Amino acid sequence: MERMRPFGTTIFAEMSELATRTGSVNLGQGFPDTDGPETMLRAAATAVTSGHNQYPPARGIPELRQAIADHQRHHWGLEYDPDSEILVTAGATEAIAASILALCETGDEVVCFEPYYDSYAASIALAGAVRRPVTLRPEHGRYVFDPDQLRAAFTKRTRLVLLNSPHNPTGKVFTRAELELIADLCVEYGAIAVTDEVYEHLVYSDAASPHLPLATLPGMKERTLRVSSAGKTFSCTGWKVGWVSGPPELVSAVLRVKQFLTFVNAAPLQPAVATALRSPDSYYVDLRNDLQQKRDLLCAGLTEAGFDVLVPEGTYFITADISPLGGTDGMEFCRSLPDRCGVVAIPAQVFYDTREAGQRLIRFTFCKQRPVLLEAVRRLRALT
Ligand code: PMP
Ligand code: GLN
C-alpha cells in the first residue's frame, strides 16, 4: 500500500542484527539484560501451569484492570473505573496504534514532537492521518521546543496530540509550563491527547520537573487517553502487556479497533503484571537509583570518548552529538561504529521529519548490567 512504502525495517531490528553479526555491545535497542521482579516471574510461571492459557476477557482480566487503576491512583492521584475506563493491550504500541486508528478520519492531523518513537509515524500513516511534527532541539543541555511552532501545528483538522513524556529518545521530561501550553491548545482546538507514559517511573533526581501526567492538568482527564505498559517498569519488554486509560467512550472506541487487531493477549502474563503493579514504593525508587548510576557511568564514558553528551532527565536513553568526533551523519556513524570500536547505537535522525535537526545525534541505552556498560566505555575509548 502506497502509504506504508516509506517504512522499511525498523532501525531497532537493523541495529540489533548488526550487533549480533559483529559481536558488538548492543546499546541500540532499548531492552534490559536482566529480568523483572522475582514475584512477577513466579506469578507468570504459576499462571501458565494452572490453567490461565485461554482467551482472557476483552478488556483484560479484572484483577489486572483493578491493579492498573490502583497503581494510577497511588502514583499519580488519577481515578479510573477499572470496568469502563481501562483496557489492556498488546503493549503500549498496540494501545497507541488502536487509539489513532479509532479516532482519526482520513486527513485528520496528529500533532507530535519529533524525534518521535518510530511506531507513531507508521500508525498515523496506517490511519490515513497526517503528522504535524514539532521539533525538539537541544539548548543549553536541555531539549526544548518553540511555542510558536507548537501553536502553528494546530489547525482545524487537528484531531490528536501524541505526547511522549518522559521522552524517547531525548530523555526529556516535559515541565508543567510546557504541558500547560499543550493542554491549552488541546482545549482550544477540541483535540484529544494520547499520552505515551511508558517511562513514567524513570525520572532522575536532577530532572527539571517530576513526571506529570497530562491528564492531571485541569480540563485534560476527559480528553486524554493515557497509555503505559509493563515493559520498561518491570523489565519485561518481550511480554508486551500494555494498557490505556481514559473516559469510557474513548476507551470503548479503542476497544472496537483492538478487538480486530489482536482481540486479546498475554493471558498468563496478565496476573503476573497485576502482581508487579502492586510492588512497594521501594521497588520504583531502587529501579530509578540503579538506572541513574548507570546513566552517570555511560554519560561520563561517552564524554571521555569525545561525544557532546546531552544528559537525560528520564528514560534509559542518552543522546549524544557526534560533531566533536568529526561525524556529520549519525546513520553513517552508527553503521561504522561496530567496525571502529565494537559498539552499536541508534541514529536519531530516523525519528525526525526534519532530518537536519537529528542529523548528528545518536542514541545509546544504559539499561544494561554494569560490566556491559564498562566494556562499552572501554571500547568507545578507541574513538579518540
Ligand atoms: N513508546 C515508547 C516511547 C517506547 O520507547 C516504546 C518502546 N518500548 C514503546 C512505546 C513500546 O512499548 P511496548 O513494548 O509496551 O509496546
Ligand atoms: N522502545 C525500545 C527502543 O526505543 C525498543 C523498541 C523496538 O524495538 N521496537 O529502543
Coordinates of C-alpha atoms and ligand atoms in Angstrom, one line a residue:
M1 CA 0.0 0.0 0.0
E2 CA 1.3 3.4 -1.0
R3 CA 1.3 5.0 2.4
M4 CA 3.4 2.2 4.0
R5 CA 6.1 2.3 1.3
P6 CA 8.3 4.8 3.1
F7 CA 8.6 2.4 6.1
G8 CA 11.4 -0.2 5.8
T9 CA 12.7 -2.5 8.5
T10 CA 12.7 -0.7 11.9
I11 CA 16.0 0.8 12.9
F12 CA 15.9 -1.3 16.1
A13 CA 15.8 -4.6 14.2
E14 CA 18.5 -3.4 11.8
M15 CA 20.9 -2.3 14.6
S16 CA 20.3 -5.3 16.8
E17 CA 21.0 -7.6 13.8
L18 CA 24.2 -5.5 13.2
A19 CA 25.2 -6.0 16.9
T20 CA 24.7 -9.8 16.7
R21 CA 26.5 -10.1 13.4
T22 CA 29.6 -8.1 14.6
G23 CA 29.7 -9.3 18.2
S24 CA 29.3 -5.7 19.3
V25 CA 28.0 -4.4 22.7
N26 CA 24.4 -3.6 21.8
L27 CA 23.5 -0.2 23.3
G28 CA 21.0 0.3 20.5
Q29 CA 17.5 -1.3 21.0
G30 CA 16.2 -0.4 24.5
F31 CA 15.8 -3.7 26.4
P32 CA 17.2 -4.6 29.8
D33 CA 19.6 -7.5 30.1
T34 CA 18.1 -8.6 33.4
D35 CA 14.6 -9.9 34.3
G36 CA 12.0 -8.1 36.3
P37 CA 10.9 -8.8 39.9
E38 CA 11.1 -12.4 41.0
T39 CA 7.5 -12.4 42.3
M40 CA 6.2 -11.3 38.9
L41 CA 8.2 -14.1 37.1
R42 CA 6.9 -16.7 39.6
A43 CA 3.3 -15.5 39.2
A44 CA 3.6 -15.9 35.4
A45 CA 5.1 -19.4 35.7
T46 CA 2.3 -20.4 38.1
A47 CA -0.4 -18.9 35.8
V48 CA 1.0 -21.0 32.8
T49 CA 0.8 -24.2 34.8
S50 CA -2.5 -23.5 36.5
G51 CA -4.8 -23.1 33.6
H52 CA -4.6 -19.4 32.6
N53 CA -3.9 -20.2 29.0
Q54 CA -7.1 -19.4 27.1
Y55 CA -8.5 -16.1 25.8
P56 CA -8.9 -13.6 28.7
P57 CA -11.8 -11.1 28.8
A58 CA -11.8 -8.5 26.0
R59 CA -10.8 -5.6 28.3
G60 CA -8.2 -7.7 30.2
I61 CA -8.6 -9.8 33.4
P62 CA -10.4 -7.8 36.2
E63 CA -7.5 -8.4 38.6
L64 CA -5.1 -6.6 36.2
R65 CA -7.5 -3.7 35.5
Q66 CA -8.0 -3.2 39.2
A67 CA -4.2 -3.2 39.8
I68 CA -3.8 -0.7 36.9
A69 CA -6.5 1.6 38.5
D70 CA -4.9 1.3 42.0
H71 CA -1.4 2.0 40.6
Q72 CA -2.5 5.2 38.9
R73 CA -4.4 6.4 41.9
H74 CA -1.4 5.6 44.2
H75 CA 1.3 7.2 42.0
W76 CA -0.5 10.0 40.2
G77 CA -3.7 10.6 42.0
L78 CA -5.7 9.7 38.9
E79 CA -9.0 7.8 39.3
Y80 CA -10.2 5.4 36.6
D81 CA -13.0 2.9 36.8
P82 CA -11.5 -0.5 36.0
D83 CA -14.6 -1.7 34.3
S84 CA -15.2 1.1 31.8
E85 CA -12.1 3.3 31.7
I86 CA -9.2 0.8 31.4
L87 CA -8.3 -1.5 28.5
V88 CA -5.4 -4.0 28.5
T89 CA -3.5 -4.1 25.2
A90 CA -0.6 -5.8 23.4
G91 CA 2.0 -3.4 24.7
A92 CA 1.9 0.4 24.5
T93 CA 2.4 0.0 20.8
E94 CA -1.0 -1.5 20.2
A95 CA -2.7 1.0 22.6
I96 CA -1.2 3.8 20.6
A97 CA -2.0 2.3 17.2
A98 CA -5.5 1.4 18.2
S99 CA -6.1 4.8 19.6
I100 CA -5.0 6.5 16.4
L101 CA -7.0 4.1 14.2
A102 CA -10.1 4.5 16.4
L103 CA -10.1 8.3 16.5
C104 CA -8.7 9.6 13.2
E105 CA -10.6 10.1 9.9
T106 CA -8.6 10.1 6.7
G107 CA -6.8 13.5 6.5
D108 CA -7.1 14.3 10.2
E109 CA -4.0 15.7 11.7
V110 CA -1.9 14.4 14.6
V111 CA 0.5 16.8 16.4
C112 CA 3.5 15.0 17.8
F113 CA 7.0 16.0 18.9
E114 CA 10.0 15.0 16.8
P115 CA 12.1 13.0 17.3
Y116 CA 9.2 10.5 17.8
Y117 CA 9.1 6.8 18.6
D118 CA 9.1 5.1 15.2
S119 CA 5.7 3.4 15.5
Y120 CA 3.9 6.7 15.7
A121 CA 4.6 7.7 12.1
A122 CA 3.6 4.2 10.9
S123 CA 0.4 4.2 12.9
I124 CA -0.6 7.7 11.8
A125 CA 0.1 6.5 8.2
L126 CA -2.0 3.4 8.6
A127 CA -4.9 5.5 9.8
G128 CA -4.6 7.8 6.7
A129 CA -3.9 10.7 9.0
V130 CA -1.3 13.4 8.7
R131 CA 1.5 14.0 11.2
R132 CA 2.3 17.6 12.2
P133 CA 5.7 17.4 13.9
V134 CA 7.0 20.0 16.4
T135 CA 10.8 19.9 16.7
L136 CA 12.7 19.3 20.0
R137 CA 16.2 20.9 19.9
P138 CA 18.9 20.9 22.4
E139 CA 19.5 24.3 24.0
H140 CA 21.8 24.7 27.0
G141 CA 21.9 21.0 27.6
R142 CA 18.1 20.5 27.5
Y143 CA 15.7 19.7 24.7
V144 CA 13.1 22.4 24.2
F145 CA 10.5 23.3 21.5
D146 CA 9.4 26.7 20.1
P147 CA 6.0 27.5 21.4
D148 CA 5.2 29.3 18.2
Q149 CA 5.9 26.1 16.2
L150 CA 3.6 24.2 18.5
R151 CA 0.8 26.8 18.1
A152 CA 1.3 26.7 14.3
A153 CA 1.0 22.9 14.3
F154 CA -2.6 23.1 15.4
T155 CA -5.3 23.6 12.7
K156 CA -9.0 22.9 12.4
R157 CA -8.0 19.4 11.2
T158 CA -6.1 18.6 14.5
R159 CA -7.7 15.5 16.0
L160 CA -5.0 14.2 18.3
V161 CA -1.9 15.3 20.1
L162 CA 0.5 12.4 20.7
L163 CA 2.7 13.2 23.7
N164 CA 5.5 11.0 25.0
S165 CA 6.9 12.1 28.4
P166 CA 9.4 11.1 29.7
H167 CA 10.5 11.2 26.1
N168 CA 12.3 8.6 23.9
P169 CA 15.0 9.2 22.5
T170 CA 15.8 12.6 24.1
G171 CA 15.2 11.8 27.8
K172 CA 13.2 15.0 28.1
V173 CA 10.6 15.3 30.9
F174 CA 8.1 17.9 29.9
T175 CA 7.6 20.6 32.6
R176 CA 4.3 21.9 33.9
A177 CA 4.7 25.1 31.9
E178 CA 5.2 23.1 28.7
L179 CA 2.3 20.7 29.5
E180 CA 0.0 23.7 30.2
L181 CA 0.7 25.1 26.8
I182 CA -0.1 21.8 25.2
A183 CA -3.3 21.4 27.4
D184 CA -4.5 24.9 26.5
L185 CA -4.1 24.2 22.8
C186 CA -5.9 20.8 23.1
V187 CA -8.8 22.6 24.8
E188 CA -8.9 25.5 22.3
Y189 CA -8.9 23.1 19.3
G190 CA -11.0 20.4 20.7
A191 CA -8.2 17.9 20.3
I192 CA -7.8 14.6 22.2
A193 CA -4.4 13.8 23.8
V194 CA -2.9 10.4 23.6
T195 CA -0.1 10.3 26.2
D196 CA 2.7 7.7 26.0
E197 CA 4.0 7.3 29.5
V198 CA 5.9 4.0 29.3
Y199 CA 8.8 5.7 31.1
E200 CA 6.6 7.2 33.9
H201 CA 8.8 5.7 36.6
L202 CA 12.2 6.6 35.1
V203 CA 12.8 10.2 36.0
Y204 CA 16.1 11.1 37.7
S205 CA 16.7 13.2 40.8
D206 CA 18.2 16.1 38.8
A207 CA 15.3 16.4 36.3
A208 CA 13.9 19.9 35.9
S209 CA 10.5 18.5 36.7
P210 CA 9.0 15.4 38.2
H211 CA 6.8 13.3 35.8
L212 CA 3.4 14.9 35.5
P213 CA 0.7 13.0 33.5
L214 CA -1.0 15.4 31.1
A215 CA -4.4 14.0 32.4
T216 CA -3.7 15.6 35.8
L217 CA -3.9 19.1 34.3
P218 CA -7.3 21.0 34.5
G219 CA -9.7 20.0 31.7
M220 CA -7.5 17.2 30.4
K221 CA -8.6 14.0 32.0
E222 CA -11.8 14.0 30.0
R223 CA -9.9 14.4 26.7
T224 CA -6.9 12.2 27.4
L225 CA -6.1 8.6 26.6
R226 CA -3.2 7.7 28.9
V227 CA -1.0 4.8 27.7
S228 CA 1.6 2.8 29.6
S229 CA 3.0 -0.7 29.8
A230 CA 4.9 -3.2 31.9
G231 CA 7.9 -3.5 29.6
K232 CA 10.1 -0.7 31.0
T233 CA 8.8 -0.5 34.6
F234 CA 9.2 -4.2 35.2
S235 CA 12.0 -5.1 32.7
C236 CA 9.8 -7.4 30.6
T237 CA 9.8 -5.8 27.1
G238 CA 9.1 -9.1 25.4
W239 CA 5.8 -9.6 27.3
K240 CA 4.0 -6.8 25.5
V241 CA 1.4 -6.1 28.2
G242 CA 0.2 -2.5 28.0
W243 CA -2.9 -0.5 28.8
V244 CA -4.8 2.6 28.0
S245 CA -7.0 4.6 30.5
G246 CA -9.4 7.3 29.7
P247 CA -13.1 8.3 29.5
P248 CA -15.4 5.4 28.8
E249 CA -16.5 6.5 25.3
L250 CA -12.9 6.9 24.2
V251 CA -11.7 3.6 25.7
S252 CA -14.7 1.9 24.0
A253 CA -13.7 3.3 20.7
V254 CA -10.1 1.9 21.2
L255 CA -11.6 -1.4 22.2
R256 CA -13.6 -1.5 19.0
V257 CA -10.4 -1.4 17.0
K258 CA -8.2 -3.5 19.3
Q259 CA -10.7 -6.4 19.2
F260 CA -9.9 -6.8 15.5
L261 CA -6.1 -6.3 15.8
T262 CA -5.2 -8.9 18.5
F263 CA -8.6 -9.5 20.1
V264 CA -6.9 -10.2 23.4
N265 CA -3.4 -11.0 24.5
A266 CA -1.0 -12.5 27.1
A267 CA -3.5 -14.4 29.3
P268 CA -0.9 -15.9 31.8
L269 CA 1.2 -12.7 31.9
Q270 CA -1.8 -10.5 33.0
P271 CA -2.0 -11.8 36.6
A272 CA 1.8 -11.5 36.8
V273 CA 1.8 -7.9 35.8
A274 CA -1.0 -7.3 38.3
T275 CA 1.3 -8.6 41.0
A276 CA 4.1 -6.4 39.8
L277 CA 2.0 -3.3 39.8
R278 CA 1.4 -3.8 43.5
S279 CA 5.2 -3.6 44.1
P280 CA 6.1 -1.4 47.1
D281 CA 7.4 2.1 46.5
S282 CA 10.9 1.0 47.3
Y283 CA 10.8 -1.1 44.1
Y284 CA 10.4 2.0 41.9
V285 CA 13.0 4.0 43.9
D286 CA 15.6 1.2 43.6
L287 CA 14.9 0.9 39.8
R288 CA 15.4 4.6 39.4
N289 CA 18.5 4.8 41.5
D290 CA 20.2 1.9 39.8
L291 CA 19.5 3.4 36.4
Q292 CA 20.7 6.8 37.4
Q293 CA 24.0 5.4 38.4
K294 CA 24.2 3.6 35.0
R295 CA 23.2 6.8 33.3
D296 CA 26.1 8.7 35.0
L297 CA 28.6 5.9 34.2
L298 CA 27.7 6.0 30.5
C299 CA 27.5 9.8 30.3
A300 CA 31.0 10.0 31.7
G301 CA 32.3 7.3 29.3
L302 CA 30.7 9.0 26.3
T303 CA 32.1 12.4 27.3
E304 CA 35.5 10.9 27.7
A305 CA 35.2 9.2 24.3
G306 CA 34.7 12.7 22.8
F307 CA 30.9 13.0 22.3
D308 CA 28.9 16.1 23.2
V309 CA 26.6 14.4 25.7
L310 CA 23.0 15.5 26.5
V311 CA 22.3 14.2 30.0
P312 CA 18.7 12.8 30.0
E313 CA 16.3 13.7 32.8
G314 CA 14.3 10.5 32.3
T315 CA 14.1 7.2 30.3
Y316 CA 17.0 4.9 29.8
F317 CA 18.5 6.6 26.7
I318 CA 21.3 9.2 26.2
T319 CA 21.6 11.2 23.1
A320 CA 25.0 12.4 22.0
D321 CA 26.2 14.8 19.3
I322 CA 28.9 13.2 17.1
S323 CA 30.3 16.6 15.8
P324 CA 33.3 16.8 18.2
L325 CA 34.4 13.4 16.8
G326 CA 34.2 14.7 13.2
G327 CA 30.9 12.9 12.5
T328 CA 28.4 14.6 10.2
D329 CA 25.8 11.9 9.7
G330 CA 24.5 9.7 12.5
M331 CA 23.4 6.9 10.2
E332 CA 26.8 6.6 8.7
F333 CA 28.4 6.9 12.1
C334 CA 26.3 4.1 13.6
R335 CA 26.8 1.8 10.7
S336 CA 30.6 2.1 11.1
L337 CA 30.7 2.1 14.9
P338 CA 30.9 -1.7 15.2
D339 CA 34.0 -1.8 12.9
R340 CA 35.5 1.2 14.7
C341 CA 35.0 0.0 18.3
G342 CA 32.5 -2.8 18.6
V343 CA 29.6 -0.8 20.0
V344 CA 26.1 -0.4 18.5
A345 CA 23.9 2.8 18.9
I346 CA 20.9 4.2 17.1
P347 CA 20.9 7.2 14.7
A348 CA 18.3 9.7 16.0
Q349 CA 17.7 11.1 12.5
V350 CA 15.3 8.3 11.7
F351 CA 12.9 9.7 14.3
Y352 CA 12.6 13.1 12.6
D353 CA 10.8 14.5 9.6
T354 CA 13.2 17.5 9.9
R355 CA 16.3 15.3 9.2
E356 CA 18.7 18.2 9.7
A357 CA 17.7 18.5 13.3
G358 CA 18.7 15.0 14.2
Q359 CA 21.5 14.5 11.6
R360 CA 24.4 14.5 14.1
L361 CA 22.6 12.9 17.1
I362 CA 22.8 9.3 18.1
R363 CA 21.2 7.4 21.0
F364 CA 22.7 5.0 23.5
T365 CA 20.8 2.9 26.0
F366 CA 22.1 2.3 29.5
C367 CA 19.6 -0.4 30.7
K368 CA 22.4 -2.9 30.8
Q369 CA 24.4 -4.6 33.6
R370 CA 27.3 -2.6 34.9
P371 CA 30.0 -4.8 33.4
V372 CA 28.4 -4.5 29.9
L373 CA 28.4 -0.7 30.2
L374 CA 32.0 -0.7 31.4
E375 CA 33.0 -2.8 28.5
A376 CA 31.2 -0.4 26.1
V377 CA 33.0 2.5 27.7
R378 CA 36.4 0.8 27.3
R379 CA 35.7 0.1 23.7
L380 CA 34.5 3.6 22.9
R381 CA 37.9 5.0 24.1
A382 CA 39.2 3.7 20.7
L383 CA 37.3 6.6 19.0
T384 CA 39.7 9.2 20.4
Ligands
PMP1 N1 6.6 4.1 23.4 C1 7.9 4.4 23.6 C2 8.3 5.9 23.8 C3 8.8 3.4 23.7 O1 10.1 3.7 23.9 C4 8.4 2.1 23.5 C5 9.5 1.0 23.5 N2 9.2 0.0 24.2 C6 7.1 1.8 23.3 C7 6.2 2.9 23.3 C8 6.5 0.5 23.1 O2 6.1 -0.1 24.3 P1 5.6 -1.6 24.3 O3 6.8 -2.5 24.2 O4 4.9 -1.8 25.6 O5 4.7 -1.8 23.1
GLN2 N1 11.4 1.0 22.8 C1 12.7 0.4 22.5 C2 13.6 1.4 22.0 O1 13.3 2.6 21.7 C3 12.6 -0.8 21.6 C4 11.6 -0.6 20.5 C5 11.6 -1.7 19.4 O2 12.4 -2.5 19.3 N2 10.5 -1.6 18.6 O3 14.8 1.1 21.8

